[in-house]
């Protein structure tokens, strides 16, 4: 249904290089979520397959009642609610996120539908080791309402992007994209569903490519 552009190996290598060269079987991944967590589920499902070089060892949501925490608990993964409303400012909120992930020895952070912009404080905690999933073919339609904006613009195609997070809003270097058509008869839900099925394949694949490099390096 969709087309994939080959992942950018230079960026994948760059991320892997920023992860410490200790010996471990699987890369420890922490996931940030705000929504229902279908992408979290795709990551968990992949992590249980034979090809997986990573484990999801902690999940944080900023939304009370998030189904993502149920998904985590069903799999025996530690899940946390860190509600941004309980913090005076973004930096204090981000400090708490960093401290939870550091407690779990997280090596790579995946934002899977996380609807908060991360501050430099968070990025300093995991330098060049935070990736994000966005429901558009970036650089098109950055920020909120990306799918709606693609429809408003009468785009003929859309898709999803996995990119390295920098301090901007969906501006970091693109790692990989998958695309799909938008038909005239589509409504928002139909396009969202089509994009999500691309996301569920692309995100675990990219995480696994990073994890494979890190976990199969030679140790002298
Ligand atoms: C995904 O479509 C992602 O691209 C966007 O939010 C959605 C999250 O969905 N940023 P889910 O929570 O993984 O089901």
Short mmCIF file of C-alpha atoms and ligand atoms in Angstrom, two decimals:
data_model
loop_
_atom_site.label_atom_id
_atom_site.label_comp_id
_atom_site.label_asym_id
_atom_site.label_seq_id
_atom_site.Cartn_x
_atom_site.Cartn_y
_atom_site.Cartn_z
CA UNK A 1 0.00 0.00 0.00
CA UNK A 2 2.75 2.46 0.91
CA UNK A 3 6.18 3.24 -0.37
CA UNK A 4 9.23 3.48 1.83
CA UNK A 5 12.27 5.57 1.22
CA UNK A 6 15.46 3.79 2.27
CA UNK A 7 16.43 4.76 5.82
CA UNK A 8 19.31 7.22 6.10
CA UNK A 9 22.14 4.96 7.25
CA UNK A 10 24.41 7.88 8.16
CA UNK A 11 21.92 9.15 10.75
CA UNK A 12 21.24 5.66 12.06
CA UNK A 13 25.01 5.16 12.51
CA UNK A 14 25.28 8.59 14.12
CA UNK A 15 22.61 7.70 16.72
CA UNK A 16 24.22 4.32 17.38
CA UNK A 17 27.60 6.01 17.87
CA UNK A 18 26.10 8.18 20.61
CA UNK A 19 25.08 5.14 22.63
CA UNK A 20 27.69 3.86 25.06
CA UNK A 21 29.71 0.87 23.86
CA UNK A 22 28.99 -1.40 26.83
CA UNK A 23 28.23 -5.05 26.11
CA UNK A 24 24.54 -5.99 26.33
CA UNK A 25 22.19 -8.39 24.57
CA UNK A 26 19.44 -5.88 23.84
CA UNK A 27 19.25 -2.12 23.59
CA UNK A 28 17.19 -0.59 26.42
CA UNK A 29 14.50 1.64 24.98
CA UNK A 30 12.23 4.08 26.83
CA UNK A 31 9.00 5.27 25.18
CA UNK A 32 7.17 8.58 25.64
CA UNK A 33 3.46 8.50 24.77
CA UNK A 34 0.44 10.79 25.04
CA UNK A 35 -2.21 8.80 23.21
CA UNK A 36 -3.60 5.30 23.08
CA UNK A 37 -0.22 3.82 22.34
CA UNK A 38 -0.83 1.75 19.22
CA UNK A 39 2.75 2.54 18.18
CA UNK A 40 3.97 1.55 21.62
CA UNK A 41 2.17 -1.76 21.08
CA UNK A 42 3.85 -2.20 17.69
CA UNK A 43 7.24 -1.65 19.36
CA UNK A 44 6.42 -4.11 22.14
CA UNK A 45 5.20 -6.73 19.66
CA UNK A 46 8.33 -6.39 17.56
CA UNK A 47 10.56 -6.53 20.65
CA UNK A 48 9.18 -10.00 21.38
CA UNK A 49 10.16 -11.40 17.97
CA UNK A 50 13.33 -13.34 17.21
CA UNK A 51 14.75 -10.52 15.07
CA UNK A 52 14.57 -7.97 17.85
CA UNK A 53 17.72 -6.36 19.22
CA UNK A 54 15.87 -4.14 21.70
CA UNK A 55 13.61 -4.23 24.75
CA UNK A 56 11.12 -1.63 25.89
CA UNK A 57 12.02 -1.25 29.54
CA UNK A 58 9.96 1.79 30.56
CA UNK A 59 7.05 3.86 29.33
CA UNK A 60 6.05 7.37 30.39
CA UNK A 61 2.80 9.12 29.55
CA UNK A 62 1.87 12.70 30.39
CA UNK A 63 -1.86 11.97 30.14
CA UNK A 64 -3.87 10.60 33.07
CA UNK A 65 -5.89 7.58 32.00
CA UNK A 66 -3.66 6.84 29.01
CA UNK A 67 -4.25 3.35 27.62
CA UNK A 68 -0.51 3.17 27.01
CA UNK A 69 -0.03 2.36 30.70
CA UNK A 70 -2.42 -0.58 30.41
CA UNK A 71 -0.43 -1.83 27.42
CA UNK A 72 2.80 -1.52 29.41
CA UNK A 73 1.42 -3.24 32.46
CA UNK A 74 0.00 -6.11 30.36
CA UNK A 75 3.56 -6.80 29.26
CA UNK A 76 5.18 -6.36 32.66
CA UNK A 77 6.87 -3.13 31.55
CA UNK A 78 7.24 -0.33 34.09
CA UNK A 79 4.85 2.49 33.22
CA UNK A 80 4.70 5.98 34.69
CA UNK A 81 2.30 8.88 34.62
CA UNK A 82 4.22 12.15 34.70
CA UNK A 83 1.53 14.79 34.31
CA UNK A 84 2.96 18.04 32.92
CA UNK A 85 0.23 19.97 34.78
CA UNK A 86 1.94 19.11 38.06
CA UNK A 87 5.12 21.01 37.14
CA UNK A 88 5.81 24.72 37.33
CA UNK A 89 7.63 24.77 34.00
CA UNK A 90 8.71 22.60 31.12
CA UNK A 91 12.25 22.20 32.38
CA UNK A 92 11.13 20.72 35.69
CA UNK A 93 8.78 18.37 33.84
CA UNK A 94 11.61 17.28 31.54
CA UNK A 95 13.96 16.76 34.49
CA UNK A 96 11.46 14.29 35.90
CA UNK A 97 11.25 12.44 32.57
CA UNK A 98 15.03 12.21 32.41
CA UNK A 99 15.27 10.95 35.96
CA UNK A 100 12.72 8.15 35.35
CA UNK A 101 14.46 6.99 32.18
CA UNK A 102 17.91 7.24 33.75
CA UNK A 103 16.74 5.10 36.65
CA UNK A 104 15.94 2.42 34.06
CA UNK A 105 19.24 2.82 32.20
CA UNK A 106 17.40 3.85 29.03
CA UNK A 107 19.76 4.19 26.08
CA UNK A 108 17.42 5.31 23.31
CA UNK A 109 14.23 7.36 23.75
CA UNK A 110 11.34 6.97 21.32
CA UNK A 111 8.57 9.58 21.18
CA UNK A 112 5.59 7.58 19.91
CA UNK A 113 2.77 10.10 19.73
CA UNK A 114 4.17 12.28 22.52
CA UNK A 115 2.46 15.65 22.28
CA UNK A 116 4.94 17.82 24.21
CA UNK A 117 7.95 19.64 22.85
CA UNK A 118 11.07 18.47 24.65
CA UNK A 119 13.35 21.13 26.13
CA UNK A 120 17.15 21.22 25.87
CA UNK A 121 17.14 19.82 29.42
CA UNK A 122 15.67 16.54 28.20
CA UNK A 123 17.84 16.40 25.07
CA UNK A 124 20.99 16.94 27.18
CA UNK A 125 19.99 13.86 29.16
CA UNK A 126 19.98 11.74 25.99
CA UNK A 127 22.14 13.58 23.47
CA UNK A 128 21.48 12.52 19.86
CA UNK A 129 19.51 9.57 21.20
CA UNK A 130 15.88 10.73 20.97
CA UNK A 131 13.75 9.89 17.94
CA UNK A 132 10.22 10.96 17.05
CA UNK A 133 7.41 9.70 14.87
CA UNK A 134 5.34 12.25 12.95
CA UNK A 135 2.25 11.63 10.79
CA UNK A 136 3.33 13.55 7.68
CA UNK A 137 6.03 13.55 5.08
CA UNK A 138 8.23 16.10 6.79
CA UNK A 139 9.17 18.86 6.18
CA UNK A 140 5.49 19.16 5.21
CA UNK A 141 2.97 19.80 7.99
CA UNK A 142 5.09 20.14 11.08
CA UNK A 143 3.42 20.39 14.47
CA UNK A 144 -0.14 19.61 15.49
CA UNK A 145 -2.96 18.57 13.11
CA UNK A 146 -0.60 17.28 10.44
CA UNK A 147 -3.17 14.92 8.90
CA UNK A 148 -5.93 17.54 8.85
CA UNK A 149 -3.53 20.02 7.28
CA UNK A 150 -2.62 17.54 4.53
CA UNK A 151 -6.33 17.21 3.72
CA UNK A 152 -6.87 20.98 3.80
CA UNK A 153 -3.93 21.40 1.41
CA UNK A 154 -5.48 18.79 -0.95
CA UNK A 155 -2.26 16.78 -0.84
CA UNK A 156 -2.37 13.67 -3.01
CA UNK A 157 -0.02 11.74 -0.76
CA UNK A 158 0.98 11.65 2.85
CA UNK A 159 2.75 9.26 5.19
CA UNK A 160 4.90 9.17 8.27
CA UNK A 161 8.39 10.24 9.22
CA UNK A 162 10.84 8.99 11.83
CA UNK A 163 13.38 11.67 12.68
CA UNK A 164 16.06 12.54 15.17
CA UNK A 165 14.77 15.09 17.68
CA UNK A 166 16.46 18.47 17.91
CA UNK A 167 15.31 21.61 19.70
CA UNK A 168 12.84 22.64 17.00
CA UNK A 169 9.31 21.42 16.32
CA UNK A 170 9.63 18.37 14.04
CA UNK A 171 12.77 19.85 12.49
CA UNK A 172 15.41 17.20 13.25
CA UNK A 173 17.20 15.19 10.54
CA UNK A 174 14.93 12.70 8.78
CA UNK A 175 15.82 9.05 9.30
CA UNK A 176 13.09 7.37 7.25
CA UNK A 177 9.67 7.91 5.68
CA UNK A 178 6.84 5.78 4.35
CA UNK A 179 4.18 7.23 2.08
CA UNK A 180 0.63 6.42 1.04
CA UNK A 181 -1.97 8.03 -1.22
CA UNK A 182 -4.79 10.33 -0.14
CA UNK A 183 -7.96 9.68 -2.13
CA UNK A 184 -10.65 12.27 -2.81
CA UNK A 185 -13.19 10.20 -0.93
CA UNK A 186 -11.03 10.02 2.22
CA UNK A 187 -11.97 11.51 5.55
CA UNK A 188 -9.60 12.21 8.42
CA UNK A 189 -10.11 8.82 10.08
CA UNK A 190 -9.41 6.92 6.87
CA UNK A 191 -6.14 8.74 6.29
CA UNK A 192 -5.14 8.38 9.93
CA UNK A 193 -5.68 4.62 9.75
CA UNK A 194 -3.62 4.33 6.57
CA UNK A 195 -0.77 6.34 8.12
CA UNK A 196 -0.87 4.35 11.33
CA UNK A 197 -0.43 1.06 9.56
CA UNK A 198 2.72 2.52 7.96
CA UNK A 199 3.91 3.78 11.34
CA UNK A 200 3.45 0.41 12.99
CA UNK A 201 5.88 -1.12 10.51
CA UNK A 202 8.39 1.72 10.14
CA UNK A 203 9.03 2.70 13.76
CA UNK A 204 10.03 -0.75 15.10
CA UNK A 205 12.13 -1.32 12.00
CA UNK A 206 14.18 1.84 12.57
CA UNK A 207 14.57 1.22 16.31
CA UNK A 208 15.76 -2.28 15.50
CA UNK A 209 18.29 -1.05 12.96
CA UNK A 210 19.82 1.26 15.58
CA UNK A 211 19.69 -1.51 18.20
CA UNK A 212 21.33 -4.03 15.87
CA UNK A 213 24.35 -1.79 15.30
CA UNK A 214 24.73 -1.12 19.02
CA UNK A 215 24.33 -4.72 20.18
CA UNK A 216 26.43 -6.41 17.50
CA UNK A 217 29.48 -4.13 17.65
CA UNK A 218 32.80 -5.81 18.18
CA UNK A 219 34.18 -5.58 21.68
CA UNK A 220 37.93 -5.85 21.85
C1 LIG B 1 0.63 8.69 15.70
O1 LIG B 1 -0.10 8.74 14.51
C2 LIG B 1 1.80 9.64 15.66
O2 LIG B 1 2.30 9.86 14.39
C3 LIG B 1 1.19 10.91 16.18
O3 LIG B 1 0.32 10.48 17.18
C4 LIG B 1 -0.19 9.20 16.86
C5 LIG B 1 -0.07 8.33 18.07
O4 LIG B 1 -0.87 7.20 17.97
N1 LIG B 1 2.18 11.85 16.61
P1 LIG B 1 -0.74 6.02 19.03
O5 LIG B 1 -0.87 6.63 20.41
O6 LIG B 1 0.59 5.37 18.83
O7 LIG B 1 -1.88 5.10 18.73
#
